[in-house]
PDB file of C-alpha atoms in Angstrom:
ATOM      1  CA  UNK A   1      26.852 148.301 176.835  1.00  0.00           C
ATOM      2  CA  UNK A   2      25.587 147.792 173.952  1.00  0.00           C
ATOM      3  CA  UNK A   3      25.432 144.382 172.246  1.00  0.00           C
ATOM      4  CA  UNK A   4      26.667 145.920 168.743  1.00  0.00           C
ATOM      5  CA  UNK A   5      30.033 147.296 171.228  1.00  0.00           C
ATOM      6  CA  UNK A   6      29.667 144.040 173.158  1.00  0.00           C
ATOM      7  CA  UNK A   7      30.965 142.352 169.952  1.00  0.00           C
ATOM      8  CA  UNK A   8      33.511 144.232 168.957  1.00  0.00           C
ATOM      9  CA  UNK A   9      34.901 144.309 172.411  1.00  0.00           C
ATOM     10  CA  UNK A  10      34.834 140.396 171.894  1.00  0.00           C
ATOM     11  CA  UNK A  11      36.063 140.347 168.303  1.00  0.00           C
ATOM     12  CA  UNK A  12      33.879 139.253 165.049  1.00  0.00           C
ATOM     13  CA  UNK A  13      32.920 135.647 165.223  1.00  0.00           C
ATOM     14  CA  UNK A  14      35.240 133.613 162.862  1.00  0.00           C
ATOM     15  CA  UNK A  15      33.858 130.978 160.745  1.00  0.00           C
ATOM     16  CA  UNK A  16      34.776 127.159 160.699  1.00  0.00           C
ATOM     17  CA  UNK A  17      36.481 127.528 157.440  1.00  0.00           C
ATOM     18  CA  UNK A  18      38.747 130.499 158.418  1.00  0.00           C
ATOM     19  CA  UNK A  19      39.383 128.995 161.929  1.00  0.00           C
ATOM     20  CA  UNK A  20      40.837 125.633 159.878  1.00  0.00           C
ATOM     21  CA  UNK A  21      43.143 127.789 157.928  1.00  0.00           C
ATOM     22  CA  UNK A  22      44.666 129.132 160.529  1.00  0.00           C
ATOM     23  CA  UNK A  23      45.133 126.154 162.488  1.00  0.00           C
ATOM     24  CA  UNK A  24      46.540 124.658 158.992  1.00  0.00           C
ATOM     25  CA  UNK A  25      49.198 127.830 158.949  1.00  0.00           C
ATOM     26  CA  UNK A  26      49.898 126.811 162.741  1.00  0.00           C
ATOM     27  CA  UNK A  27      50.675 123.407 161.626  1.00  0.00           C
ATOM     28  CA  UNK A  28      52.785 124.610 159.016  1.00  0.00           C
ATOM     29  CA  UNK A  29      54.890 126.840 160.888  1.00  0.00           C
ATOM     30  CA  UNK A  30      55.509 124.449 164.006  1.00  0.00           C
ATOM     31  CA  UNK A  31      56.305 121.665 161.824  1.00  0.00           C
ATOM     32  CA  UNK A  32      58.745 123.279 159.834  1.00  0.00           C
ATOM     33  CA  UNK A  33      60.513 124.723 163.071  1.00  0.00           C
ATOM     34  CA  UNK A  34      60.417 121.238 164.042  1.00  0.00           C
ATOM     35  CA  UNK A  35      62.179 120.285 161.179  1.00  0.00           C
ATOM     36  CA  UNK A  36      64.943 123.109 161.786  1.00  0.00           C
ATOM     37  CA  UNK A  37      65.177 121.712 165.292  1.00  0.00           C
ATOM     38  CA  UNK A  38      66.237 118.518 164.393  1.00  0.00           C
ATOM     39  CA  UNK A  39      68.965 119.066 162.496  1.00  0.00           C
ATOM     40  CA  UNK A  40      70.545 121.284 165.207  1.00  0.00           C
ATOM     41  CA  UNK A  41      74.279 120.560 165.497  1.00  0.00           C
ATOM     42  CA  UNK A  42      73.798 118.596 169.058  1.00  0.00           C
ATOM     43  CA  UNK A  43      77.525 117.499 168.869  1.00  0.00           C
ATOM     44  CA  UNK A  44      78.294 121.272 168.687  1.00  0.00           C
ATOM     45  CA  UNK A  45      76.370 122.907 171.035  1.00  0.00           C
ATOM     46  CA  UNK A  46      78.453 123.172 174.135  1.00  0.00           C
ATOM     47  CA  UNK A  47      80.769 124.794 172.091  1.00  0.00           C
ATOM     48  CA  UNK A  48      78.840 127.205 170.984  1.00  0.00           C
ATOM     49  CA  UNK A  49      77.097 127.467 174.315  1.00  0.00           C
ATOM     50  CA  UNK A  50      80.656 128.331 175.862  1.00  0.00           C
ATOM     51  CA  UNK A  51      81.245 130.895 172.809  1.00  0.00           C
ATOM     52  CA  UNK A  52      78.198 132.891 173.936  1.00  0.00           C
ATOM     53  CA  UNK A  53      79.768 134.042 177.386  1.00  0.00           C
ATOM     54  CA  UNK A  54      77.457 136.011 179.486  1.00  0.00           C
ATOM     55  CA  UNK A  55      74.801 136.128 176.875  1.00  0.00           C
ATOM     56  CA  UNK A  56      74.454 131.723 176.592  1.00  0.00           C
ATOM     57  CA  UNK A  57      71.836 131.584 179.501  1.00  0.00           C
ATOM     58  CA  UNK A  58      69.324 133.832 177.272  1.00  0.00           C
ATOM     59  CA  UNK A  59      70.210 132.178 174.161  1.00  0.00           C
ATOM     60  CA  UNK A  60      69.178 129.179 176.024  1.00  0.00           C
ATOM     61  CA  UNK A  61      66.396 130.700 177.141  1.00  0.00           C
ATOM     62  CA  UNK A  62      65.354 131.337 173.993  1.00  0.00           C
ATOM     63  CA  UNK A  63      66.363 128.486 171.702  1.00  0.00           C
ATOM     64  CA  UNK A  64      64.613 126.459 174.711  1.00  0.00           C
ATOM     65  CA  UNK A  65      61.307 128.223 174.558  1.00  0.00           C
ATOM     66  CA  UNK A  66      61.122 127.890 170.287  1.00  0.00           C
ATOM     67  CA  UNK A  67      61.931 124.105 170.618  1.00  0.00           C
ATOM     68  CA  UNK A  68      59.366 123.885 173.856  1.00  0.00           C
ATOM     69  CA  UNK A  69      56.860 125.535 171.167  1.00  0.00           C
ATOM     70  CA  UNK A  70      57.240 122.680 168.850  1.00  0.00           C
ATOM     71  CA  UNK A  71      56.747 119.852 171.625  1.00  0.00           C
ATOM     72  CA  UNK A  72      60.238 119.135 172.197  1.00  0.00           C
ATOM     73  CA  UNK A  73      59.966 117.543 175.633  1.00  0.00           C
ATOM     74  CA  UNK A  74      60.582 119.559 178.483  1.00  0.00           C
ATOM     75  CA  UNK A  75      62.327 117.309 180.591  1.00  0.00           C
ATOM     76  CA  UNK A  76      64.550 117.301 177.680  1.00  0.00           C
ATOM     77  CA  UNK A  77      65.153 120.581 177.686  1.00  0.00           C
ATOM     78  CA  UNK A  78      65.436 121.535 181.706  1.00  0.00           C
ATOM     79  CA  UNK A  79      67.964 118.787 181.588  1.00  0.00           C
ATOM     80  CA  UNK A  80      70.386 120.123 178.576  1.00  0.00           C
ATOM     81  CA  UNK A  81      70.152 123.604 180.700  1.00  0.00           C
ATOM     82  CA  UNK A  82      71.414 121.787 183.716  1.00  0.00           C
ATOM     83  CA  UNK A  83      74.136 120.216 181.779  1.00  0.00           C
ATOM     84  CA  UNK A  84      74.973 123.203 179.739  1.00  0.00           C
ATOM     85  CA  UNK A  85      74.436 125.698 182.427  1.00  0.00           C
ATOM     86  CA  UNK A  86      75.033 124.593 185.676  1.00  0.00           C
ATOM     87  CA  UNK A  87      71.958 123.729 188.286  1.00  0.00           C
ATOM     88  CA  UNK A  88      70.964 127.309 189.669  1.00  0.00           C
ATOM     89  CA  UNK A  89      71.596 128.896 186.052  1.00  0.00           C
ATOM     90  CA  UNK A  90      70.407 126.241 184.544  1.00  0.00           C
ATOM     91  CA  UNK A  91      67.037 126.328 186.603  1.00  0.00           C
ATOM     92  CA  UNK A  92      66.621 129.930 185.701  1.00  0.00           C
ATOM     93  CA  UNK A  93      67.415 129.572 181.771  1.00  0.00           C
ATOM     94  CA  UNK A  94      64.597 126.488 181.873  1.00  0.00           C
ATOM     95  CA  UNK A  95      62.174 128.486 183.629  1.00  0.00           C
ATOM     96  CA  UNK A  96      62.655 131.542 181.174  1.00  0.00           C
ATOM     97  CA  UNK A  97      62.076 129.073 177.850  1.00  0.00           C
ATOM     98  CA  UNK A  98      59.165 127.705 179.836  1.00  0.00           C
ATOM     99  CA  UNK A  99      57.811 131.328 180.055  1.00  0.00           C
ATOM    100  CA  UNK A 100      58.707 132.060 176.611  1.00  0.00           C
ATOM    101  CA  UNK A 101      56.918 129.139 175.263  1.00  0.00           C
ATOM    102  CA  UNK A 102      53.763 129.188 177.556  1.00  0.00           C
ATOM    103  CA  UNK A 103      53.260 132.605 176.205  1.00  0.00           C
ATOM    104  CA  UNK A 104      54.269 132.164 172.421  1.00  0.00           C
ATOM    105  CA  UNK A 105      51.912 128.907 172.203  1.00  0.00           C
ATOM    106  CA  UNK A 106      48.915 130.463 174.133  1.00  0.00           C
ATOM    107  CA  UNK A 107      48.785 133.466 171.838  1.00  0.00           C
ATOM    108  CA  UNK A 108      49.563 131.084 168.547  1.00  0.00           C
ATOM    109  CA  UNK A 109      46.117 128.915 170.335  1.00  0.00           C
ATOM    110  CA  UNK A 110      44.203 132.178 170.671  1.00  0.00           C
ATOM    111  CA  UNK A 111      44.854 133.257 167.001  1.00  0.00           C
ATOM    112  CA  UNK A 112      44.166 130.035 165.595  1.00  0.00           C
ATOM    113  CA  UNK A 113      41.414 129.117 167.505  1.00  0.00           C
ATOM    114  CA  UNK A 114      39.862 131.466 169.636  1.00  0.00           C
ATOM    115  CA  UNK A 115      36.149 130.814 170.663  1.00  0.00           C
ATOM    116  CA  UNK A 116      36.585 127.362 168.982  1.00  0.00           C
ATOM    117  CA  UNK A 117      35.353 125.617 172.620  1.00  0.00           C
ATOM    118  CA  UNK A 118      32.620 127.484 172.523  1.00  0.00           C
ATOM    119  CA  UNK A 119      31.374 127.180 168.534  1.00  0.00           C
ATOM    120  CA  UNK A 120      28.279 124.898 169.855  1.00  0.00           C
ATOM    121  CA  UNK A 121      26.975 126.051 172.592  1.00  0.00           C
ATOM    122  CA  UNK A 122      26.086 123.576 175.255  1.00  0.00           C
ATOM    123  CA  UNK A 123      28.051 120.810 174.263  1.00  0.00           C
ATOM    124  CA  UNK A 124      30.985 119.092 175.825  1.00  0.00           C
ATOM    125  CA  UNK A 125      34.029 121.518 174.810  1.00  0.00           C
ATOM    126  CA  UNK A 126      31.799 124.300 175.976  1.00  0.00           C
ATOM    127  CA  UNK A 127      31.349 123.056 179.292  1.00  0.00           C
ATOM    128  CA  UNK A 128      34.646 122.222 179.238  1.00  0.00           C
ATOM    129  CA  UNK A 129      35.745 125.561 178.582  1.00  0.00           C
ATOM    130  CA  UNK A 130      33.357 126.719 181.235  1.00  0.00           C
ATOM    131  CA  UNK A 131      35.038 124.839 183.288  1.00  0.00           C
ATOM    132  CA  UNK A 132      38.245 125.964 183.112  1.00  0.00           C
ATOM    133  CA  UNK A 133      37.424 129.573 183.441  1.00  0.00           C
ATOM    134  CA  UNK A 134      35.654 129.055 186.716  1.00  0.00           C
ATOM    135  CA  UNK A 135      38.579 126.898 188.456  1.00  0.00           C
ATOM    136  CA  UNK A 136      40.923 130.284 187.327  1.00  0.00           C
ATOM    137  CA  UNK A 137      43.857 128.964 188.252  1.00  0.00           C
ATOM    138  CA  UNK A 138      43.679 126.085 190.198  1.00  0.00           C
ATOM    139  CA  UNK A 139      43.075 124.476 187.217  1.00  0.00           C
ATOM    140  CA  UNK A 140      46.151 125.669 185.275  1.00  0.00           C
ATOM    141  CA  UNK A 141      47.991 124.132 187.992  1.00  0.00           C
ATOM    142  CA  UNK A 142      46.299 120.626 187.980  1.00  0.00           C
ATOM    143  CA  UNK A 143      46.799 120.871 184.013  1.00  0.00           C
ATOM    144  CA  UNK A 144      50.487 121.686 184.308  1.00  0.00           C
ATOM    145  CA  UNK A 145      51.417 119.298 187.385  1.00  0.00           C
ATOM    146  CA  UNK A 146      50.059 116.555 185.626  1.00  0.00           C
ATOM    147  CA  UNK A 147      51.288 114.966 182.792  1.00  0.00           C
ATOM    148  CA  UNK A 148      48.402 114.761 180.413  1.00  0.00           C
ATOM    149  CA  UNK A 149      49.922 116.237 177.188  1.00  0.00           C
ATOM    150  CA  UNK A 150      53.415 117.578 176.147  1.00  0.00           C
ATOM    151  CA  UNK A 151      54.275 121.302 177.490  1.00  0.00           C
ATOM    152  CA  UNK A 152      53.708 122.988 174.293  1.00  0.00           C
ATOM    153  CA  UNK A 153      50.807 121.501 173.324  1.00  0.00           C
ATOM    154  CA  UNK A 154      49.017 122.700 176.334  1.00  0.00           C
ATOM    155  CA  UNK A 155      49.728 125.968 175.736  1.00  0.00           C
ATOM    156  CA  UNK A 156      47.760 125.843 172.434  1.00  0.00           C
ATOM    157  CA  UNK A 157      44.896 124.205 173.879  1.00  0.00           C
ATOM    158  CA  UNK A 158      44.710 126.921 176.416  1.00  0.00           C
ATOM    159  CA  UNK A 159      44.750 129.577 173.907  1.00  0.00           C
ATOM    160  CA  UNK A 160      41.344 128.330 172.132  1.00  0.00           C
ATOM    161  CA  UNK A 161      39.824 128.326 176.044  1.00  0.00           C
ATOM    162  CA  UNK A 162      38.486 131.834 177.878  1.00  0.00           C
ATOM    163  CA  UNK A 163      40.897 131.038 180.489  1.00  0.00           C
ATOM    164  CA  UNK A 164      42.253 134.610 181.376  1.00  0.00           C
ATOM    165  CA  UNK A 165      46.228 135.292 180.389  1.00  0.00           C
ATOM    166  CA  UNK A 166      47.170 136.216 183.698  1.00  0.00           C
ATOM    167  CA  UNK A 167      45.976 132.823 185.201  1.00  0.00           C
ATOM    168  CA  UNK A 168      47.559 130.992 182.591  1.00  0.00           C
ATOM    169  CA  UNK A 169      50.441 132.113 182.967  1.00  0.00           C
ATOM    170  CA  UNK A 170      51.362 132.671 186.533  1.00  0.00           C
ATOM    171  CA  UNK A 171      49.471 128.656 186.946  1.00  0.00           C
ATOM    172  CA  UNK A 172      52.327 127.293 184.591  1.00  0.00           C
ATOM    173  CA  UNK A 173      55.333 129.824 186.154  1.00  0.00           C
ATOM    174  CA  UNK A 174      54.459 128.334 189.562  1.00  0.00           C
ATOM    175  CA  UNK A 175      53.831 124.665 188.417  1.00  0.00           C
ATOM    176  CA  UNK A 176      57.218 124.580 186.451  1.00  0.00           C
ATOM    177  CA  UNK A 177      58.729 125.418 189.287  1.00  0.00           C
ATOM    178  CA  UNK A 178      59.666 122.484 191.092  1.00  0.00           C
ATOM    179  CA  UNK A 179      60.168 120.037 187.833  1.00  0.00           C
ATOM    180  CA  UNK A 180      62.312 122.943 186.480  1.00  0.00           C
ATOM    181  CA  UNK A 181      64.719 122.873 190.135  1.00  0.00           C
ATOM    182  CA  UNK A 182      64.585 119.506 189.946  1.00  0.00           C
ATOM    183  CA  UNK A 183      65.548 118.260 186.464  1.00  0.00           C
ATOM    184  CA  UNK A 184      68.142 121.162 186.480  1.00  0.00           C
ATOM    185  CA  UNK A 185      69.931 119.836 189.025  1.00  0.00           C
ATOM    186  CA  UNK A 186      70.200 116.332 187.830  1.00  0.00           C
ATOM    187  CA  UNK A 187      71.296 117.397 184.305  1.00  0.00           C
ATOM    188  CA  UNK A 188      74.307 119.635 185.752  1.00  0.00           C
ATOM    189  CA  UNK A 189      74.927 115.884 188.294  1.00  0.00           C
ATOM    190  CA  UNK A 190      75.587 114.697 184.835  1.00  0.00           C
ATOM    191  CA  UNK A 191      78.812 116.889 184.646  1.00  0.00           C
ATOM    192  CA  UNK A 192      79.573 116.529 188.096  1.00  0.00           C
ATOM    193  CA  UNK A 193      77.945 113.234 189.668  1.00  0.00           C
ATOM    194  CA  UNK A 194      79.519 114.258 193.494  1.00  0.00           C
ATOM    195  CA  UNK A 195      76.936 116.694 193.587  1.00  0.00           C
ATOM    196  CA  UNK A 196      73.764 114.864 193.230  1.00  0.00           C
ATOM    197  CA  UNK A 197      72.172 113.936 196.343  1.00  0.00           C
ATOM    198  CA  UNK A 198      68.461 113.393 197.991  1.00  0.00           C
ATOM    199  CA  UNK A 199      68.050 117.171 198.074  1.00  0.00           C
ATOM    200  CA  UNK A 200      67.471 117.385 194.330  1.00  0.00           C
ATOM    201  CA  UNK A 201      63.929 114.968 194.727  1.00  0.00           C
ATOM    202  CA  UNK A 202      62.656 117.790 197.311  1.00  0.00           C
ATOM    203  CA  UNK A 203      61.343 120.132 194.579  1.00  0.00           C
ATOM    204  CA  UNK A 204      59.822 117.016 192.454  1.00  0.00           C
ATOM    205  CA  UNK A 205      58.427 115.433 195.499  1.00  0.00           C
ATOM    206  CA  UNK A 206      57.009 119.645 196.689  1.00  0.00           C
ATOM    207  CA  UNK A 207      55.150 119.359 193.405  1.00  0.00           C
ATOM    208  CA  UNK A 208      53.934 115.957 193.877  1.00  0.00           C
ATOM    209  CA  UNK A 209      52.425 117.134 197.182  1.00  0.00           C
ATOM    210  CA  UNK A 210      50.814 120.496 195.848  1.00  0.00           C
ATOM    211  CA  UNK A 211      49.242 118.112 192.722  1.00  0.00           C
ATOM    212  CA  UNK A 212      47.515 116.261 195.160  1.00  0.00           C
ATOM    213  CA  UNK A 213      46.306 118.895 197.775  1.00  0.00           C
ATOM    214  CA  UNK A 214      44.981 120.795 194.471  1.00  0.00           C
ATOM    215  CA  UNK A 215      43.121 117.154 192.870  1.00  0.00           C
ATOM    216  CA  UNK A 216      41.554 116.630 196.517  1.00  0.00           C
ATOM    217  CA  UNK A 217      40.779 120.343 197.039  1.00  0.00           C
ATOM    218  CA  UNK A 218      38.738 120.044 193.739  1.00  0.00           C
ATOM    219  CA  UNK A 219      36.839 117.146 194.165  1.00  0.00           C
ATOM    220  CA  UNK A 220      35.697 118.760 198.087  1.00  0.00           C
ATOM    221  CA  UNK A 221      34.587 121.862 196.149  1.00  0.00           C
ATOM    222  CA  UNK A 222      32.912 119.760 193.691  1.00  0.00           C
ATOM    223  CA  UNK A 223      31.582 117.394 195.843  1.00  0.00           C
ATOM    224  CA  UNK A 224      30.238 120.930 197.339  1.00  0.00           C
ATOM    225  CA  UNK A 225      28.886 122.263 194.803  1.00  0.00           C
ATOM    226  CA  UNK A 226      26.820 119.547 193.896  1.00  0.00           C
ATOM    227  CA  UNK A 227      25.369 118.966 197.064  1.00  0.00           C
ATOM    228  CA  UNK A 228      24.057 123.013 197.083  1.00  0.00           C
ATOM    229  CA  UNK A 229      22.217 122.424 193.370  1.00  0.00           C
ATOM    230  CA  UNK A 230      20.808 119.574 194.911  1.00  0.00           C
ATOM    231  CA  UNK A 231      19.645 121.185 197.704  1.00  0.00           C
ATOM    232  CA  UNK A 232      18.348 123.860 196.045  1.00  0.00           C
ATOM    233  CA  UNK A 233      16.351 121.497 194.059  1.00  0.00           C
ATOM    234  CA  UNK A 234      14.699 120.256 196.450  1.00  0.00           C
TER     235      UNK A 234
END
């Protein structure tokens, strides 16, 4: 290929001063849907919840996933679905707004700042970023099972990364998973406290387990991996 159609395949480099705009109109727009968010009627919303009939778990859904997108906390959220909706519903509404806002917040990244790891070549963010694409998705899921940042926010730091969609987002589908079960089930205990029992730590303590088998798995390949360049130095 060649490099002129290497490029566009790639997209035209954008410069410093166009990639700070957009991350300006980024800031703009989350903060004012942050704004909106907090002056949702909170008194009201079971109401209106129970108004919605069949169509309340994707209103959920979606109202979750917008206020997910402007770092609401996502415990917050998977609990109000579990008191709202009921555990398994519940579970399933969380896990769509997760979905909704992993994908709206990678995309919003990738506009803003696409190629922004990767401006100097060779330094820290690059390797970083270099980083990230090799572990695929092993990494999404150590990023995602731990909690380094809030939900949303990782999403756009992903975006600016080369970390490929489909990695992204099946790592944070599978790593909400058990959080999502869990926190579910404890917010719909809230309505109903006879139902909450030692079964609803089992999905917490499943992700707890897969955390650590993934943080030990990559230090053995890294320990790996350095031994071979050293070898090969030799």
């Amino acid at each position: 290929m060649a490099p002129e159609a290497a490029a566009g395949a790639e997209g035209a480099p954008i410069s410093w001063k166009r990639r700070l705009a957009r991350f300006g109109m980024l800031g703009v727009v989350v903060g004012a849907l942050a704004v909106a968010a907090a002056t949702l009627p909170l008194r009201d919303i079971g109401t209106s919840v129970d108004n919605l009939g069949p169509g309340a778990p994707a209103a959920v859904a979606v109202v979750g996933g917008l206020l997910l997108s402007v770092l609401v906390p996502r415990t917050a959220i998977t609990l109000l679905c579990g008191l709202l909706l009921g555990a398994a519903t519940g579970a399933i509404a969380a896990l769509a707004a997760a979905i909704i806002a992993a994908t709206a917040t990678y995309y919003a990244g990738r506009w803003a700042g696409r190629g922004a790891l990767k401006a100097r070549a060779g330094s820290r963010l690059d390797r970083l970023d270099g980083w990230l694409n090799r572990r695929g998705l092993a990494a999404v899921l150590l990023v995602r099972f731990l909690p380094l940042a809030p939900f949303g926010l990782v999403g756009y730091a992903y975006g600016t990364t080369s970390v490929c969609r489909k990695r992204y987002l099946l790592g944070t589908t599978i790593a909400a998973i058990p959080s999502t079960v869990t926190y579910a089930v404890i917010g719909a205990a809230v309505a109903a406290p006879g139902d909450m029992n030692a079964a609803t730590l089992a999905p917490a303590a499943i992700g707890f387990a897969l955390s650590t088998a993934i943080v030990l798995r990559w230090r053995y390949t890294s320990r790996r991996a350095s031994a071979a360049a050293v070898a090969a130095a030799a």
